[in-house]
């Protein structure tokens, strides 16, 4: 559990590694919230320089707003579902969307699109097209699912690519997006530069594809 600094050819990322085995969805909410509120930390520093007396208050507000703990987001998920949640059970896209809507970072939608339409959907809602980081759901070929955050998107002469922040190991993977084709996700090998040890490692052979669920800001 914790934050990791990662870099790829597309950019630099702060990736949060999940605490519990099934808390990937919770970790993704934490990452999206931070990525959309990190400017508040810089703003608090500026306030502290301009008005030192207000600096501590501004810093506390910024930290509490941008850096959510798993316990806080667990509690928010429990309020949405109406039953306790502690990270040991699967979360669901439609419920995670409701948690995001409580965080004052815009209006969010959970949508199941056709797998062959997902690449173009990611391109449409990406930060580089005026959107925000999106949460995607991987279906492993061996069974089970896993939420990840699509943070950066680029389209160039080589086609479309995106950086995906993975809460299991705190790594970033650059994946190819091909219009009209399902999006493949390979847990090995890692891409990018590792500035710290991973929280946990994948076993060998983890691979799957995005199943079409996407949580994005409207």
Tab-separated table of C-alpha atoms in Angstrom:
chain	number	residue	atom	x	y	z
A	1	UNK	CA	0.000	0.000	0.000
A	2	UNK	CA	1.246	3.484	-0.804
A	3	UNK	CA	2.170	5.929	-3.557
A	4	UNK	CA	4.780	5.287	-6.240
A	5	UNK	CA	6.369	7.674	-8.735
A	6	UNK	CA	6.491	6.233	-12.256
A	7	UNK	CA	7.496	7.598	-15.641
A	8	UNK	CA	6.904	6.408	-19.202
A	9	UNK	CA	7.547	7.943	-22.590
A	10	UNK	CA	4.105	9.547	-22.316
A	11	UNK	CA	4.541	11.241	-18.950
A	12	UNK	CA	5.011	11.058	-15.180
A	13	UNK	CA	2.492	9.418	-12.861
A	14	UNK	CA	1.732	9.016	-9.193
A	15	UNK	CA	0.321	5.505	-8.770
A	16	UNK	CA	-1.437	4.241	-5.647
A	17	UNK	CA	-0.983	0.563	-4.771
A	18	UNK	CA	-3.997	-1.062	-3.157
A	19	UNK	CA	-3.974	-2.283	0.435
A	20	UNK	CA	-6.291	-5.291	0.208
A	21	UNK	CA	-6.584	-8.054	-2.375
A	22	UNK	CA	-9.941	-6.871	-3.748
A	23	UNK	CA	-9.647	-3.119	-3.170
A	24	UNK	CA	-8.466	-2.252	-6.703
A	25	UNK	CA	-11.637	-0.258	-7.382
A	26	UNK	CA	-11.172	1.725	-4.169
A	27	UNK	CA	-7.521	2.400	-5.084
A	28	UNK	CA	-8.594	3.625	-8.526
A	29	UNK	CA	-11.001	6.126	-6.961
A	30	UNK	CA	-8.137	7.349	-4.746
A	31	UNK	CA	-5.919	7.831	-7.806
A	32	UNK	CA	-8.555	9.641	-9.868
A	33	UNK	CA	-9.355	11.973	-6.964
A	34	UNK	CA	-5.664	12.829	-6.492
A	35	UNK	CA	-5.012	13.341	-10.202
A	36	UNK	CA	-7.879	15.841	-10.411
A	37	UNK	CA	-7.091	17.661	-7.146
A	38	UNK	CA	-3.291	17.689	-7.038
A	39	UNK	CA	-3.367	21.330	-8.136
A	40	UNK	CA	-4.777	22.108	-4.675
A	41	UNK	CA	-1.453	21.105	-3.110
A	42	UNK	CA	0.396	23.618	-5.263
A	43	UNK	CA	-2.258	26.209	-4.471
A	44	UNK	CA	-1.810	25.644	-0.751
A	45	UNK	CA	1.940	26.138	-1.104
A	46	UNK	CA	1.323	29.419	-2.937
A	47	UNK	CA	-1.047	30.567	-0.187
A	48	UNK	CA	1.591	29.734	2.410
A	49	UNK	CA	4.155	31.867	0.590
A	50	UNK	CA	1.785	34.823	0.160
A	51	UNK	CA	0.120	34.613	3.599
A	52	UNK	CA	2.145	32.474	6.023
A	53	UNK	CA	-0.577	32.630	8.658
A	54	UNK	CA	-3.013	30.862	6.329
A	55	UNK	CA	-0.497	28.304	5.077
A	56	UNK	CA	-1.129	25.514	7.620
A	57	UNK	CA	-4.907	25.735	7.197
A	58	UNK	CA	-4.643	25.726	3.398
A	59	UNK	CA	-2.239	22.778	3.513
A	60	UNK	CA	-4.520	20.704	5.739
A	61	UNK	CA	-7.489	21.376	3.477
A	62	UNK	CA	-5.529	20.482	0.338
A	63	UNK	CA	-4.104	17.283	1.788
A	64	UNK	CA	-7.465	16.135	3.179
A	65	UNK	CA	-9.155	16.863	-0.141
A	66	UNK	CA	-6.571	15.400	-2.530
A	67	UNK	CA	-5.195	12.476	-0.530
A	68	UNK	CA	-7.977	10.125	0.486
A	69	UNK	CA	-7.233	7.026	2.543
A	70	UNK	CA	-8.623	3.587	1.768
A	71	UNK	CA	-10.596	3.723	5.012
A	72	UNK	CA	-12.276	6.950	3.855
A	73	UNK	CA	-13.168	5.563	0.440
A	74	UNK	CA	-14.227	2.221	1.963
A	75	UNK	CA	-16.656	4.177	4.136
A	76	UNK	CA	-17.946	6.116	1.115
A	77	UNK	CA	-18.474	2.854	-0.778
A	78	UNK	CA	-20.327	1.435	2.226
A	79	UNK	CA	-22.646	4.464	2.257
A	80	UNK	CA	-23.396	3.910	-1.431
A	81	UNK	CA	-24.135	0.197	-1.046
A	82	UNK	CA	-25.793	0.395	2.365
A	83	UNK	CA	-23.601	-2.339	3.843
A	84	UNK	CA	-20.105	-2.488	5.383
A	85	UNK	CA	-17.095	-2.677	3.083
A	86	UNK	CA	-13.493	-3.436	4.048
A	87	UNK	CA	-11.634	-4.188	0.803
A	88	UNK	CA	-12.074	-7.953	0.906
A	89	UNK	CA	-14.927	-8.183	-1.604
A	90	UNK	CA	-15.283	-7.162	-5.251
A	91	UNK	CA	-16.465	-3.645	-5.994
A	92	UNK	CA	-18.716	-2.692	-8.909
A	93	UNK	CA	-18.407	0.021	-11.545
A	94	UNK	CA	-21.876	1.456	-10.969
A	95	UNK	CA	-21.148	1.881	-7.248
A	96	UNK	CA	-17.654	3.322	-7.746
A	97	UNK	CA	-19.224	5.917	-10.037
A	98	UNK	CA	-21.464	7.024	-7.180
A	99	UNK	CA	-18.461	7.366	-4.866
A	100	UNK	CA	-16.692	9.564	-7.435
A	101	UNK	CA	-19.791	11.744	-7.621
A	102	UNK	CA	-19.388	12.512	-3.904
A	103	UNK	CA	-15.855	13.896	-4.272
A	104	UNK	CA	-16.584	17.245	-5.976
A	105	UNK	CA	-14.667	16.340	-9.131
A	106	UNK	CA	-17.541	16.510	-11.593
A	107	UNK	CA	-20.277	14.155	-12.719
A	108	UNK	CA	-19.294	10.570	-13.457
A	109	UNK	CA	-20.891	7.820	-15.514
A	110	UNK	CA	-20.346	4.055	-15.543
A	111	UNK	CA	-21.000	2.588	-18.970
A	112	UNK	CA	-20.599	-0.860	-20.500
A	113	UNK	CA	-19.612	-0.401	-24.141
A	114	UNK	CA	-18.871	-3.053	-26.716
A	115	UNK	CA	-15.305	-4.293	-26.358
A	116	UNK	CA	-14.590	-3.323	-29.954
A	117	UNK	CA	-15.759	0.255	-29.256
A	118	UNK	CA	-13.729	0.739	-26.079
A	119	UNK	CA	-10.521	2.037	-27.680
A	120	UNK	CA	-12.369	4.878	-29.390
A	121	UNK	CA	-14.347	5.577	-26.203
A	122	UNK	CA	-11.110	5.932	-24.217
A	123	UNK	CA	-9.808	8.368	-26.821
A	124	UNK	CA	-12.990	10.423	-26.636
A	125	UNK	CA	-13.035	10.849	-22.843
A	126	UNK	CA	-9.273	11.052	-22.203
A	127	UNK	CA	-7.615	14.058	-20.492
A	128	UNK	CA	-5.960	14.935	-23.796
A	129	UNK	CA	-9.429	15.348	-25.328
A	130	UNK	CA	-10.744	17.535	-22.509
A	131	UNK	CA	-11.816	14.702	-20.223
A	132	UNK	CA	-10.394	13.158	-17.062
A	133	UNK	CA	-8.682	9.899	-16.054
A	134	UNK	CA	-11.000	6.941	-16.582
A	135	UNK	CA	-11.368	3.673	-14.686
A	136	UNK	CA	-11.394	0.487	-16.783
A	137	UNK	CA	-12.140	-3.131	-15.879
A	138	UNK	CA	-9.840	-5.970	-16.968
A	139	UNK	CA	-11.108	-9.527	-17.314
A	140	UNK	CA	-8.252	-11.959	-16.705
A	141	UNK	CA	-8.142	-14.959	-19.005
A	142	UNK	CA	-7.630	-17.168	-15.949
A	143	UNK	CA	-10.730	-15.696	-14.284
A	144	UNK	CA	-11.537	-12.683	-12.118
A	145	UNK	CA	-11.436	-8.959	-12.784
A	146	UNK	CA	-9.285	-5.960	-11.953
A	147	UNK	CA	-9.846	-2.184	-12.067
A	148	UNK	CA	-7.116	0.091	-13.469
A	149	UNK	CA	-6.848	3.831	-14.249
A	150	UNK	CA	-6.266	5.094	-17.800
A	151	UNK	CA	-4.367	8.316	-17.168
A	152	UNK	CA	-2.715	9.524	-20.379
A	153	UNK	CA	-3.608	9.083	-24.041
A	154	UNK	CA	-1.674	9.932	-27.188
A	155	UNK	CA	-2.396	9.570	-30.883
A	156	UNK	CA	0.495	9.757	-33.308
A	157	UNK	CA	1.739	8.262	-36.535
A	158	UNK	CA	2.130	4.893	-34.819
A	159	UNK	CA	-1.508	4.827	-33.696
A	160	UNK	CA	-3.163	5.277	-30.295
A	161	UNK	CA	-1.498	4.439	-26.964
A	162	UNK	CA	-2.441	5.018	-23.337
A	163	UNK	CA	-0.755	4.825	-19.943
A	164	UNK	CA	-2.573	2.611	-17.452
A	165	UNK	CA	-1.884	2.927	-13.713
A	166	UNK	CA	-2.229	-0.450	-12.015
A	167	UNK	CA	-3.062	-0.490	-8.289
A	168	UNK	CA	-2.007	-4.124	-7.806
A	169	UNK	CA	1.716	-3.456	-8.112
A	170	UNK	CA	1.834	0.339	-8.346
A	171	UNK	CA	3.225	0.172	-11.899
A	172	UNK	CA	2.314	1.921	-15.148
A	173	UNK	CA	1.885	0.069	-18.428
A	174	UNK	CA	1.689	1.664	-21.852
A	175	UNK	CA	-0.903	-0.187	-23.924
A	176	UNK	CA	-1.928	-0.039	-27.564
A	177	UNK	CA	-5.434	1.051	-28.522
A	178	UNK	CA	-6.636	-0.078	-31.935
A	179	UNK	CA	-9.897	1.310	-33.250
A	180	UNK	CA	-12.479	-1.442	-33.688
A	181	UNK	CA	-10.539	-4.037	-31.703
A	182	UNK	CA	-10.697	-5.177	-28.043
A	183	UNK	CA	-8.063	-3.683	-25.737
A	184	UNK	CA	-5.498	-6.243	-24.573
A	185	UNK	CA	-3.891	-5.919	-21.142
A	186	UNK	CA	-0.670	-7.715	-20.181
A	187	UNK	CA	0.519	-7.543	-16.585
A	188	UNK	CA	4.062	-8.481	-17.628
A	189	UNK	CA	6.425	-6.922	-18.319
A	190	UNK	CA	6.239	-3.533	-16.651
A	191	UNK	CA	6.875	-0.471	-18.767
A	192	UNK	CA	8.358	2.805	-17.707
A	193	UNK	CA	10.834	3.735	-15.014
A	194	UNK	CA	10.554	2.305	-11.509
A	195	UNK	CA	11.355	4.862	-8.791
A	196	UNK	CA	10.530	2.481	-5.961
A	197	UNK	CA	9.867	-1.157	-5.206
A	198	UNK	CA	6.430	-2.470	-6.122
A	199	UNK	CA	4.038	-3.191	-3.279
A	200	UNK	CA	3.319	-6.687	-4.666
A	201	UNK	CA	4.201	-8.542	-7.828
A	202	UNK	CA	2.099	-10.257	-10.446
A	203	UNK	CA	2.594	-13.939	-11.029
A	204	UNK	CA	3.770	-15.061	-14.431
A	205	UNK	CA	1.378	-15.076	-17.345
A	206	UNK	CA	-1.227	-12.569	-16.170
A	207	UNK	CA	-3.058	-11.371	-19.269
A	208	UNK	CA	-6.550	-10.379	-20.214
A	209	UNK	CA	-8.613	-7.768	-21.993
A	210	UNK	CA	-10.746	-4.778	-21.054
A	211	UNK	CA	-14.309	-6.043	-20.832
A	212	UNK	CA	-15.947	-2.770	-21.909
A	213	UNK	CA	-16.819	-1.219	-18.546
A	214	UNK	CA	-15.552	2.356	-18.300
A	215	UNK	CA	-16.115	4.954	-15.575
A	216	UNK	CA	-15.570	8.454	-16.930
A	217	UNK	CA	-16.421	12.089	-16.257
A	218	UNK	CA	-19.197	13.517	-18.406
